[in-house]
Tab-separated table of N, CA and C in Angstrom:
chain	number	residue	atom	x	y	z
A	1	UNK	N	0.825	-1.188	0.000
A	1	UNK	CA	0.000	0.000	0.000
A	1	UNK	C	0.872	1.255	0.000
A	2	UNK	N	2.241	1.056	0.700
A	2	UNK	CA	2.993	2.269	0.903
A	2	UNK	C	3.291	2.263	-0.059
A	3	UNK	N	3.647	2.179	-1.180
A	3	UNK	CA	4.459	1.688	-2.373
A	3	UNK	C	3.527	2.385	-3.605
A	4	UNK	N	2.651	1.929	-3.680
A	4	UNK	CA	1.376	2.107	-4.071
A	4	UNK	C	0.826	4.276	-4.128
A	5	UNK	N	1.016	4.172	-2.877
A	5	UNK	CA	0.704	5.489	-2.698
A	5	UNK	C	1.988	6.372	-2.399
A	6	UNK	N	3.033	6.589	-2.847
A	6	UNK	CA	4.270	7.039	-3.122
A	6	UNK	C	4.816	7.645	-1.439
A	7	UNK	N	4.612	6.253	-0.320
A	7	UNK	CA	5.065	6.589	0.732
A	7	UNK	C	6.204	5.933	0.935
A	8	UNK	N	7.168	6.412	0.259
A	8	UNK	CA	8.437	5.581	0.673
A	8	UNK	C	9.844	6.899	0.634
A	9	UNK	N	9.581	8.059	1.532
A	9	UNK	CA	9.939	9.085	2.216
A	9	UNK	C	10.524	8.153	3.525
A	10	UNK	N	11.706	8.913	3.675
A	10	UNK	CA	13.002	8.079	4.957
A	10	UNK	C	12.051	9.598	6.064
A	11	UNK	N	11.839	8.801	7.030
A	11	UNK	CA	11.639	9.623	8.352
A	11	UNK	C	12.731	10.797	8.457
A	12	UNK	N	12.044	12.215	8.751
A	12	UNK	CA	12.673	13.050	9.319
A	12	UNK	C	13.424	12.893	10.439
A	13	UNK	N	14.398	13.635	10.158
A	13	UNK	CA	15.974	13.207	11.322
A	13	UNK	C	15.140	13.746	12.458
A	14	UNK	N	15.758	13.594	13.865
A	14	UNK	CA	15.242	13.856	15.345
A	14	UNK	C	16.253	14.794	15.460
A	15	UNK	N	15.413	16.512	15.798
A	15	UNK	CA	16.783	17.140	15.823
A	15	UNK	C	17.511	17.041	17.565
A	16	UNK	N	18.651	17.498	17.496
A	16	UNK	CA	19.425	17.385	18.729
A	16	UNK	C	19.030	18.626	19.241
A	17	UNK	N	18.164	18.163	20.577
A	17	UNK	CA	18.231	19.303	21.854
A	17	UNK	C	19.110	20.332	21.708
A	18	UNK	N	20.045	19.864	22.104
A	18	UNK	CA	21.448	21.048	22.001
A	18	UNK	C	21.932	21.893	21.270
A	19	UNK	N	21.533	21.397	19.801
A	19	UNK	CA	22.040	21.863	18.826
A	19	UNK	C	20.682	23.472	18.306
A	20	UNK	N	21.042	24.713	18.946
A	20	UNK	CA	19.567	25.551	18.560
A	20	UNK	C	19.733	26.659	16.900
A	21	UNK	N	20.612	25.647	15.807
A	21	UNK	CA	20.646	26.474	14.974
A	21	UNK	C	19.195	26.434	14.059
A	22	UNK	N	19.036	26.701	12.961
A	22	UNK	CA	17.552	26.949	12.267
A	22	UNK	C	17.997	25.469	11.338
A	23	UNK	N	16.637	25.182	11.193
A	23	UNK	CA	16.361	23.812	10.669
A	23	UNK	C	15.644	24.105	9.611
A	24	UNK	N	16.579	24.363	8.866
A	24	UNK	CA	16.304	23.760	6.922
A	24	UNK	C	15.344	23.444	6.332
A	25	UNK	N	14.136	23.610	5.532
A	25	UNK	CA	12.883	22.428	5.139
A	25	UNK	C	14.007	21.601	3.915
A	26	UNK	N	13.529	20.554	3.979
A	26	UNK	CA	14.171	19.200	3.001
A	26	UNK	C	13.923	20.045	1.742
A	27	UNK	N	14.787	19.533	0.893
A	27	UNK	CA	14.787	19.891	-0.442
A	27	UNK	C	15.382	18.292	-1.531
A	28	UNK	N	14.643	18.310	-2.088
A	28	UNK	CA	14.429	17.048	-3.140
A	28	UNK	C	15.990	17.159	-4.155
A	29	UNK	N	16.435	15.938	-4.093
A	29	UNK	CA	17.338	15.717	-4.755
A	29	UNK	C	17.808	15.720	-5.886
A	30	UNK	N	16.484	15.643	-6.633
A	30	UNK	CA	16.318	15.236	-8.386
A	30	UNK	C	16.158	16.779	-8.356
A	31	UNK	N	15.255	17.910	-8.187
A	31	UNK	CA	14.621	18.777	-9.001
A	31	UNK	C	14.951	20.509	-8.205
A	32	UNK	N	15.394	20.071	-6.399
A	32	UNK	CA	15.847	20.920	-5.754
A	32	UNK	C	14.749	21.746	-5.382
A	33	UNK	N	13.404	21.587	-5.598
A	33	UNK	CA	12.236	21.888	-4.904
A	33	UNK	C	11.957	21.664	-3.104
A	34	UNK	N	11.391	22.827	-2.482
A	34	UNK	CA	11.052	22.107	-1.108
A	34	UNK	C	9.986	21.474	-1.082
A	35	UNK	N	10.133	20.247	-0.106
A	35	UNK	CA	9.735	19.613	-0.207
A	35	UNK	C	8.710	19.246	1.586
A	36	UNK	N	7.824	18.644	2.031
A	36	UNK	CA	7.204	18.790	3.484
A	36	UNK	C	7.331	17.250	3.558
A	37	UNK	N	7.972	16.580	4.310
A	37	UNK	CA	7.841	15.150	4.840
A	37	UNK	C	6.646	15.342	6.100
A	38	UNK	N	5.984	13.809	5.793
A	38	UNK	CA	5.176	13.589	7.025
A	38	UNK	C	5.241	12.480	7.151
A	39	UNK	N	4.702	11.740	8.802
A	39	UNK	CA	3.897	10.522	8.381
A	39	UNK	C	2.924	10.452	7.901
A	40	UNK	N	2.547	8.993	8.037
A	40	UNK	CA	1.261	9.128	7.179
A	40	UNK	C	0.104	8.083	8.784
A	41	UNK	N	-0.673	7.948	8.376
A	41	UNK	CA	-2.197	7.630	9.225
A	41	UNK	C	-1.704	6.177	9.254
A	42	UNK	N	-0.595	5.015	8.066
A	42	UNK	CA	0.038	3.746	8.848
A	42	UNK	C	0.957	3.590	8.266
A	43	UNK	N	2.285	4.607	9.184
A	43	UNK	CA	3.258	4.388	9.680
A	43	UNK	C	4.130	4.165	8.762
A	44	UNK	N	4.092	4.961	7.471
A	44	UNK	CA	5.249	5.417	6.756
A	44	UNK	C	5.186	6.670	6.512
A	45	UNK	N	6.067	7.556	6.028
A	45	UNK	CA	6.651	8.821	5.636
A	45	UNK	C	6.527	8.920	4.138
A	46	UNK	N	6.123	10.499	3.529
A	46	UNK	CA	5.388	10.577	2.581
A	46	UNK	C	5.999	11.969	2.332
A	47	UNK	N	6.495	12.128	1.099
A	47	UNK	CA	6.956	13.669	0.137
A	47	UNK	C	5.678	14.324	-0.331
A	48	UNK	N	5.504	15.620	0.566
A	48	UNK	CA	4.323	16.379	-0.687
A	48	UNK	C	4.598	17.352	-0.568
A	49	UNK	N	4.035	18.148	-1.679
A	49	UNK	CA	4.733	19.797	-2.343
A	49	UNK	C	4.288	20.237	-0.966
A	50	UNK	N	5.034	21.935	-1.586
A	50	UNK	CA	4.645	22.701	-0.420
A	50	UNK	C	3.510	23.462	-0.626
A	51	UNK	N	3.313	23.448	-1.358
A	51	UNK	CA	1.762	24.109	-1.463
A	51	UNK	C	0.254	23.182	-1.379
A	52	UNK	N	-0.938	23.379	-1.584
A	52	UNK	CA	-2.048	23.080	-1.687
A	52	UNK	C	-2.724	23.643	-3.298
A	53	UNK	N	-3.265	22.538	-3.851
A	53	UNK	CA	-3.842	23.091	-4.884
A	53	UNK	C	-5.644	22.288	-5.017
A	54	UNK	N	-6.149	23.187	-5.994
A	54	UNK	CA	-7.427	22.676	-6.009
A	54	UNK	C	-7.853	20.825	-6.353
A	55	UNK	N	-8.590	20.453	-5.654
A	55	UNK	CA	-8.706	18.987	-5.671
A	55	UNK	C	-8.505	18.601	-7.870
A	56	UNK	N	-9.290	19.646	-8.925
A	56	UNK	CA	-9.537	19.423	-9.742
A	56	UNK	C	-8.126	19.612	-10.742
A	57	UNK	N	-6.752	20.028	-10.200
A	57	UNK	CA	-5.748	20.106	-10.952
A	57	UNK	C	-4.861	18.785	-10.313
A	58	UNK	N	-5.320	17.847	-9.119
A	58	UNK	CA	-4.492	17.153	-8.969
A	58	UNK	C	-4.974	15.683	-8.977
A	59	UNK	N	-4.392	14.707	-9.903
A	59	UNK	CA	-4.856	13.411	-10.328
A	59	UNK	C	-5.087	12.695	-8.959
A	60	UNK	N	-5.848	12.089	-8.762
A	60	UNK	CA	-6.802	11.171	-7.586
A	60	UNK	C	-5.211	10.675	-7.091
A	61	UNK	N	-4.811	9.553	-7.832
A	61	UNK	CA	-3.874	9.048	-7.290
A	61	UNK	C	-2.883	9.759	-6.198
A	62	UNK	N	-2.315	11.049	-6.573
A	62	UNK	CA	-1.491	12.015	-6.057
A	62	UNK	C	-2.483	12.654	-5.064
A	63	UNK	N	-3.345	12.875	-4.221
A	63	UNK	CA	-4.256	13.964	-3.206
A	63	UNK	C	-3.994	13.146	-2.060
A	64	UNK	N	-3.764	13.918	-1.109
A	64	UNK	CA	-3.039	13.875	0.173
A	64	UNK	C	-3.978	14.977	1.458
A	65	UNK	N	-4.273	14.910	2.668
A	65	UNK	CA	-4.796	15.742	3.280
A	65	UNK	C	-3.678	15.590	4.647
A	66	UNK	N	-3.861	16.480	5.348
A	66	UNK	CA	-2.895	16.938	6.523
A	66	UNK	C	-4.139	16.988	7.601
A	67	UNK	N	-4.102	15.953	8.641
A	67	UNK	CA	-4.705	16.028	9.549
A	67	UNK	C	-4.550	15.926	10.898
A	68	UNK	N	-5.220	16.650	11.724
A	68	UNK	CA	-4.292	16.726	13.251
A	68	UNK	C	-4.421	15.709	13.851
A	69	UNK	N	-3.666	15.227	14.940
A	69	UNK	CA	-4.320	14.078	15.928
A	69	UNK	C	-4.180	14.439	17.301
A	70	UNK	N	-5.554	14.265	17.586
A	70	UNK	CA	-5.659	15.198	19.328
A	70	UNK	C	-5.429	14.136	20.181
A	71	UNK	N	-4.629	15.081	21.236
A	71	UNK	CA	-4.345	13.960	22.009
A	71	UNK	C	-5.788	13.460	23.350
A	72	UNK	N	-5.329	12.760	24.282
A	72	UNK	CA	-6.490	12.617	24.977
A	72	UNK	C	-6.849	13.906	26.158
A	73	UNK	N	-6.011	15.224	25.784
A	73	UNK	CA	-6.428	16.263	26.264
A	73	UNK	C	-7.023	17.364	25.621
A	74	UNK	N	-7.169	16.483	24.733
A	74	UNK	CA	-7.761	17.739	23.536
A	74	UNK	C	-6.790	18.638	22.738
A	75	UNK	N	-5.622	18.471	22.876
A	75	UNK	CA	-4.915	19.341	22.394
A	75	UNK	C	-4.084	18.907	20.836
A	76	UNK	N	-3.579	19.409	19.914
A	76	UNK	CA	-3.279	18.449	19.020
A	76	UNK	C	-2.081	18.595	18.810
A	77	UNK	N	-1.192	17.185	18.884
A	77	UNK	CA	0.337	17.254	19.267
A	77	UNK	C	0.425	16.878	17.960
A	78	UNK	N	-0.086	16.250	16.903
A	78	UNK	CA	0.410	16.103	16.070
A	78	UNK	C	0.138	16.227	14.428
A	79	UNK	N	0.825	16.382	13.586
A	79	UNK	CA	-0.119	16.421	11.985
A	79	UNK	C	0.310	14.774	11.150
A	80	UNK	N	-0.451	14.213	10.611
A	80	UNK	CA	-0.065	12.615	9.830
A	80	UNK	C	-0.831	13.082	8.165
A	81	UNK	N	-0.506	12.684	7.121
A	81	UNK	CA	-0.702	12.662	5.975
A	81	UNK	C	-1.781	11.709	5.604
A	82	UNK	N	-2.748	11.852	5.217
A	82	UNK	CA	-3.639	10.834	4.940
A	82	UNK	C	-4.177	11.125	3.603
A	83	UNK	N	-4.237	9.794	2.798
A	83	UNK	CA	-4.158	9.889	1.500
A	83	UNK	C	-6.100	10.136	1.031
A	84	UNK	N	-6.138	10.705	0.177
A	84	UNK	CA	-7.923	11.095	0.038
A	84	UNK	C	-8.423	9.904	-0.887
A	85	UNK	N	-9.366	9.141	-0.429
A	85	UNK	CA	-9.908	8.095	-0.876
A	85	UNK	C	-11.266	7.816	-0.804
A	86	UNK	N	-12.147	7.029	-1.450
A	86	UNK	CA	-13.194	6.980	-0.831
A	86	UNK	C	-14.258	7.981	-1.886
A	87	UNK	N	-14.652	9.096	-0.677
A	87	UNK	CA	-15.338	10.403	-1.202
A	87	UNK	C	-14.376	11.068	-2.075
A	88	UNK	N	-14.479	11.363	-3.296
A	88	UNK	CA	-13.702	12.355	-4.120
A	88	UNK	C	-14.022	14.094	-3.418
A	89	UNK	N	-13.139	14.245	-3.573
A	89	UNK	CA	-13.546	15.842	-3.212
A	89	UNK	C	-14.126	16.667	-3.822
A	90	UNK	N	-14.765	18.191	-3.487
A	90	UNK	CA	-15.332	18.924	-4.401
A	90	UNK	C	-13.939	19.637	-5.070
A	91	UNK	N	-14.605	19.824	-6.293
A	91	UNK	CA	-13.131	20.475	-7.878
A	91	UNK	C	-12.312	21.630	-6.961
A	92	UNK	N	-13.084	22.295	-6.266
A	92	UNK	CA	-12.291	23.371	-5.871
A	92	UNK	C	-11.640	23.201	-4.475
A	93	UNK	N	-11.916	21.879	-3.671
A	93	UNK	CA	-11.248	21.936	-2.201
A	93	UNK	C	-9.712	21.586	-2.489
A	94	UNK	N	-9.107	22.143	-1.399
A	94	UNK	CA	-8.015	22.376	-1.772
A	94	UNK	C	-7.042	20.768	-0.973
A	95	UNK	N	-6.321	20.122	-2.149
A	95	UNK	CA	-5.308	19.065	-1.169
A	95	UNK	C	-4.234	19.091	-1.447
A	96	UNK	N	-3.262	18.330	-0.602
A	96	UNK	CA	-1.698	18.791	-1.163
A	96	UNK	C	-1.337	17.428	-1.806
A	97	UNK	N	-0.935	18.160	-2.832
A	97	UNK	CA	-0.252	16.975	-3.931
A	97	UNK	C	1.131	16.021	-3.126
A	98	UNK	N	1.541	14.644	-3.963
A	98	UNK	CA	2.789	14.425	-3.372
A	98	UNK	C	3.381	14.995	-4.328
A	99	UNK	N	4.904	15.017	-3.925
A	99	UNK	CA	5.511	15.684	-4.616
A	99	UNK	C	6.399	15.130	-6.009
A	100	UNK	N	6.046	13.585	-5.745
A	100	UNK	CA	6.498	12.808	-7.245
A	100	UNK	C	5.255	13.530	-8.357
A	101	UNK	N	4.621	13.999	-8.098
A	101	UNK	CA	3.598	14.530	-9.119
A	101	UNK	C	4.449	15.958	-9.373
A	102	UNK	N	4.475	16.700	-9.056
A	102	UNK	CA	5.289	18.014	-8.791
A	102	UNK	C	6.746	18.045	-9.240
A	103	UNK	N	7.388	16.673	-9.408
A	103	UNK	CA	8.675	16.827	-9.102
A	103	UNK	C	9.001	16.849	-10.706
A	104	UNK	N	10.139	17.792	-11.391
A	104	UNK	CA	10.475	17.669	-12.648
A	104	UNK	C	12.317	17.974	-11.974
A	105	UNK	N	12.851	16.801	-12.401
A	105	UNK	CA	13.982	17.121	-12.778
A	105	UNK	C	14.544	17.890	-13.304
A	106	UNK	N	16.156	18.423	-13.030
A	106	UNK	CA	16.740	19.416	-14.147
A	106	UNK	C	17.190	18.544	-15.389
């Protein structure tokens, strides 16, 4: 399924406590675009652009949503990538592409 849905993104490094310089967003190897790693909703890591575009410019396969997960205090510690399936969206809601769709080499 990970494979399938272009989740085969290496986990973001754990930064070091100690270390308080500014932390970089990833940038893609092939095309030098930034790029947003996440997990995903089971437990692999997933490349998608940095932007959001309308559900109707981005092929089914490629639509991705960013959703929080609250913890049991209500508060939400975290964001996971979950791929849009199921219900198609309306043309104009907005999802974030992965970024193998996005990505053009030099």
């Amino acid at each position: 399924m990970a494979e399938a849905d272009g989740a085969t993104a290496a986990p973001r490094p754990e930064p070091d406590p100690d270390n308080v310089s500014w932390i970089e967003p990833p940038v893609c190897p092939k095309c030098g675009a930034l790029v947003r790693i996440y997990p995903t909703n089971y437990d692999r890591w997933v490349s998608l652009a940095a932007v959001e575009l309308p559900a109707k410019d981005v092929p089914e396969p490629f639509r991705w949503r960013l959703t929080r997960l609250p913890d049991p205090s209500r508060l939400t510690t975290d964001i996971v990538a979950v791929r849009v399936r199921g219900v198609d969206p309306l043309p104009s809601e907005p999802v974030v592409p992965a970024h193998r769709m996005m990505c053009v080499p030099d």
